Every structure is written in C-alpha cells, then in structure tokens.
Amino acid sequence: MKITVLIAEDDPDMRHVLRKVVEEVEGGRVIGEAGDGLGALKLIEELAPQVVFVDIDLPGKNGLELAQEIFDINPLTFIVFATAFSDFREKAFDVYAFDYLVKPFKMNRVRQTMERIKQIGRASCRERV
C-alpha cells in the first residue's frame, strides 16, 4: 500500500530526518516538503497527501491553524504533529490529530505511526469491498 506524505517543518535538518524515516517504511513516499505554513497549505491543495507531518511553530501559519485547514480540505488526511512543544497536545487533538510526537522523538516512533496508518488504510480498503 502506497502512503503519500507531506512534511511541514521549518527546520531543513528535521525535514531530512522525517523524509528518511518515512521512506524507510514500505510504501511510504514523501511527495512534498514546506518550510512554512502557507507553502504547506498550497502543496496540500495541489498534491492531496494522505499524511501530513506538521510542526507547531511554523512561520506564516502555525501548525494548529494549518491542521484545521487540512481537516477542512480533506477530513480523511492523517495529521501527525512532530514538534518540540508538548503543551499543545490537547489543542492538536481538538483539530483531529492522528498522533503527536514530541521532539526529540525516536525514529522508531515515526515508523510505528506510519505502520498504524498503513493498517488503518488496509482495513478501510477491506470495508469497501
């Protein structure tokens, strides 16, 4: 199963790390990256990723605002927060976050999140049959 991912993160090193881990997961494919919230929103509208990794502290549009707009565009998008801010967890789940990873997180944690998304995707496909 192919899983398309967009990364919205202002730190290029963290984008690189997330890309590497996502693409290590079978079927994981990063289709876009953005260093700010407005650029991410534009890419989300153009590319329609299945999963978006979102940092809270993004220039232009913060991660919580971005997550709400992602949900408004496509409520089936998996929103995964990957941030240094642990105190926004409750607000993140208010905007329908699938997961909330606090930096520094273990790379295996990202893999587990991607595997959970794959399992849900497979189950969803079986329900439609």
mmCIF file of C-alpha atoms in Angstrom:
data_model
loop_
_atom_site.group_PDB
_atom_site.id
_atom_site.type_symbol
_atom_site.label_atom_id
_atom_site.label_comp_id
_atom_site.label_asym_id
_atom_site.label_seq_id
_atom_site.Cartn_x
_atom_site.Cartn_y
_atom_site.Cartn_z
ATOM 1 C CA MET A 1 0.000 0.000 0.000
ATOM 2 C CA LYS A 2 1.377 3.396 -1.006
ATOM 3 C CA ILE A 3 1.209 6.205 1.562
ATOM 4 C CA THR A 4 1.820 9.733 0.297
ATOM 5 C CA VAL A 5 3.299 12.151 2.837
ATOM 6 C CA LEU A 6 3.882 15.880 3.026
ATOM 7 C CA ILE A 7 6.236 17.364 5.626
ATOM 8 C CA ALA A 8 5.547 20.853 7.007
ATOM 9 C CA GLU A 9 8.627 21.707 9.079
ATOM 10 C CA ASP A 10 10.744 24.873 9.158
ATOM 11 C CA ASP A 11 13.969 23.071 10.142
ATOM 12 C CA PRO A 12 15.581 21.580 6.999
ATOM 13 C CA ASP A 13 17.536 19.034 9.059
ATOM 14 C CA MET A 14 14.341 17.742 10.675
ATOM 15 C CA ARG A 15 12.631 17.596 7.256
ATOM 16 C CA HIS A 16 15.546 15.452 6.058
ATOM 17 C CA VAL A 17 15.276 13.105 9.055
ATOM 18 C CA LEU A 18 11.499 12.731 8.679
ATOM 19 C CA ARG A 19 11.826 12.112 4.938
ATOM 20 C CA LYS A 20 14.419 9.408 5.538
ATOM 21 C CA VAL A 21 12.342 7.597 8.159
ATOM 22 C CA VAL A 22 9.075 7.859 6.194
ATOM 23 C CA GLU A 23 10.711 6.446 3.084
ATOM 24 C CA GLU A 24 12.190 3.546 5.084
ATOM 25 C CA VAL A 25 8.640 2.357 5.716
ATOM 26 C CA GLU A 26 7.412 0.120 2.925
ATOM 27 C CA GLY A 27 5.072 2.171 0.732
ATOM 28 C CA GLY A 28 5.997 5.494 2.384
ATOM 29 C CA ARG A 29 6.655 8.249 -0.151
ATOM 30 C CA VAL A 30 7.285 11.929 0.603
ATOM 31 C CA ILE A 31 5.637 13.907 -2.187
ATOM 32 C CA GLY A 32 6.317 17.392 -0.829
ATOM 33 C CA GLU A 33 8.041 19.490 1.795
ATOM 34 C CA ALA A 34 7.393 23.004 3.035
ATOM 35 C CA GLY A 35 9.260 25.243 5.446
ATOM 36 C CA ASP A 36 6.237 27.375 6.337
ATOM 37 C CA GLY A 37 2.513 27.010 6.865
ATOM 38 C CA LEU A 38 1.386 28.912 3.780
ATOM 39 C CA GLY A 39 3.656 26.922 1.476
ATOM 40 C CA ALA A 40 2.444 23.713 3.089
ATOM 41 C CA LEU A 41 -1.192 24.659 2.545
ATOM 42 C CA LYS A 42 -0.541 25.329 -1.140
ATOM 43 C CA LEU A 43 1.175 21.945 -1.554
ATOM 44 C CA ILE A 44 -1.612 20.162 0.326
ATOM 45 C CA GLU A 45 -4.197 21.639 -2.025
ATOM 46 C CA GLU A 46 -2.104 20.647 -5.083
ATOM 47 C CA LEU A 47 -0.844 17.216 -4.032
ATOM 48 C CA ALA A 48 -3.566 15.861 -1.692
ATOM 49 C CA PRO A 49 -1.231 13.824 0.548
ATOM 50 C CA GLN A 50 -2.684 11.089 2.712
ATOM 51 C CA VAL A 51 -0.459 12.048 5.677
ATOM 52 C CA VAL A 52 0.927 15.414 6.777
ATOM 53 C CA PHE A 53 3.658 15.764 9.390
ATOM 54 C CA VAL A 54 3.194 19.208 10.950
ATOM 55 C CA ASP A 55 5.379 21.274 13.269
ATOM 56 C CA ILE A 56 3.515 23.593 15.654
ATOM 57 C CA ASP A 57 5.869 26.556 15.258
ATOM 58 C CA LEU A 58 5.714 27.303 11.532
ATOM 59 C CA PRO A 59 6.204 30.749 10.037
ATOM 60 C CA GLY A 60 3.280 32.230 8.093
ATOM 61 C CA LYS A 61 0.614 29.931 9.554
ATOM 62 C CA ASN A 62 1.154 27.907 12.707
ATOM 63 C CA GLY A 63 0.672 24.160 12.792
ATOM 64 C CA LEU A 64 -2.659 24.269 14.593
ATOM 65 C CA GLU A 65 -4.125 26.681 12.030
ATOM 66 C CA LEU A 66 -2.687 24.550 9.244
ATOM 67 C CA ALA A 67 -4.157 21.368 10.732
ATOM 68 C CA GLN A 68 -7.632 22.932 10.870
ATOM 69 C CA GLU A 69 -7.368 23.935 7.212
ATOM 70 C CA ILE A 70 -6.121 20.463 6.264
ATOM 71 C CA PHE A 71 -9.145 18.968 8.008
ATOM 72 C CA ASP A 72 -11.444 21.401 6.178
ATOM 73 C CA ILE A 73 -9.903 20.406 2.821
ATOM 74 C CA ASN A 74 -9.968 16.654 3.462
ATOM 75 C CA PRO A 75 -11.047 15.284 6.848
ATOM 76 C CA LEU A 76 -9.554 11.874 5.964
ATOM 77 C CA THR A 77 -5.979 13.229 5.935
ATOM 78 C CA PHE A 78 -3.833 11.818 8.728
ATOM 79 C CA ILE A 79 -2.312 14.762 10.621
ATOM 80 C CA VAL A 80 0.765 13.913 12.677
ATOM 81 C CA PHE A 81 2.287 16.645 14.789
ATOM 82 C CA ALA A 82 6.078 16.457 15.167
ATOM 83 C CA THR A 83 7.070 19.305 17.437
ATOM 84 C CA ALA A 84 9.173 20.431 20.381
ATOM 85 C CA PHE A 85 6.084 21.821 22.141
ATOM 86 C CA SER A 86 4.424 19.304 24.447
ATOM 87 C CA ASP A 87 1.880 21.827 25.776
ATOM 88 C CA PHE A 88 -0.174 21.940 22.533
ATOM 89 C CA ARG A 89 -1.130 18.262 22.613
ATOM 90 C CA GLU A 90 -4.747 18.840 23.685
ATOM 91 C CA LYS A 91 -5.283 21.555 21.058
ATOM 92 C CA ALA A 92 -3.742 19.293 18.422
ATOM 93 C CA PHE A 93 -6.260 16.548 19.121
ATOM 94 C CA ASP A 94 -9.034 19.165 19.027
ATOM 95 C CA VAL A 95 -8.118 19.626 15.346
ATOM 96 C CA TYR A 96 -8.236 15.861 14.764
ATOM 97 C CA ALA A 97 -4.545 14.957 15.007
ATOM 98 C CA PHE A 98 -3.805 11.276 14.439
ATOM 99 C CA ASP A 99 -0.634 11.418 16.534
ATOM 100 C CA TYR A 100 1.533 13.874 18.450
ATOM 101 C CA LEU A 101 5.293 13.313 18.557
ATOM 102 C CA VAL A 102 7.398 15.478 20.872
ATOM 103 C CA LYS A 103 10.966 16.229 19.790
ATOM 104 C CA PRO A 104 13.367 14.703 20.312
ATOM 105 C CA PHE A 105 11.456 11.556 19.407
ATOM 106 C CA LYS A 106 12.833 8.178 18.485
ATOM 107 C CA MET A 107 12.789 7.342 14.791
ATOM 108 C CA ASN A 108 11.095 4.058 15.610
ATOM 109 C CA ARG A 109 8.155 6.093 16.904
ATOM 110 C CA VAL A 110 7.692 7.627 13.433
ATOM 111 C CA ARG A 111 7.856 4.154 11.882
ATOM 112 C CA GLN A 112 5.191 2.912 14.318
ATOM 113 C CA THR A 113 2.915 5.808 13.401
ATOM 114 C CA MET A 114 3.343 5.083 9.697
ATOM 115 C CA GLU A 115 2.632 1.377 10.268
ATOM 116 C CA ARG A 116 -0.565 2.249 12.171
ATOM 117 C CA ILE A 117 -1.652 4.448 9.259
ATOM 118 C CA LYS A 118 -0.989 1.582 6.835
ATOM 119 C CA GLN A 119 -3.081 -0.791 8.959
ATOM 120 C CA ILE A 120 -5.986 1.650 9.050
ATOM 121 C CA GLY A 121 -5.701 2.139 5.294
ATOM 122 C CA ARG A 122 -5.797 -1.620 4.690
ATOM 123 C CA ALA A 123 -8.815 -2.022 6.968
ATOM 124 C CA SER A 124 -10.567 0.828 5.183
ATOM 125 C CA CYS A 125 -9.933 -0.831 1.791
ATOM 126 C CA ARG A 126 -11.364 -4.145 3.048
ATOM 127 C CA GLU A 127 -14.508 -2.432 4.335
ATOM 128 C CA ARG A 128 -15.210 -1.032 0.863
ATOM 129 C CA VAL A 129 -15.042 -4.488 -0.755
#
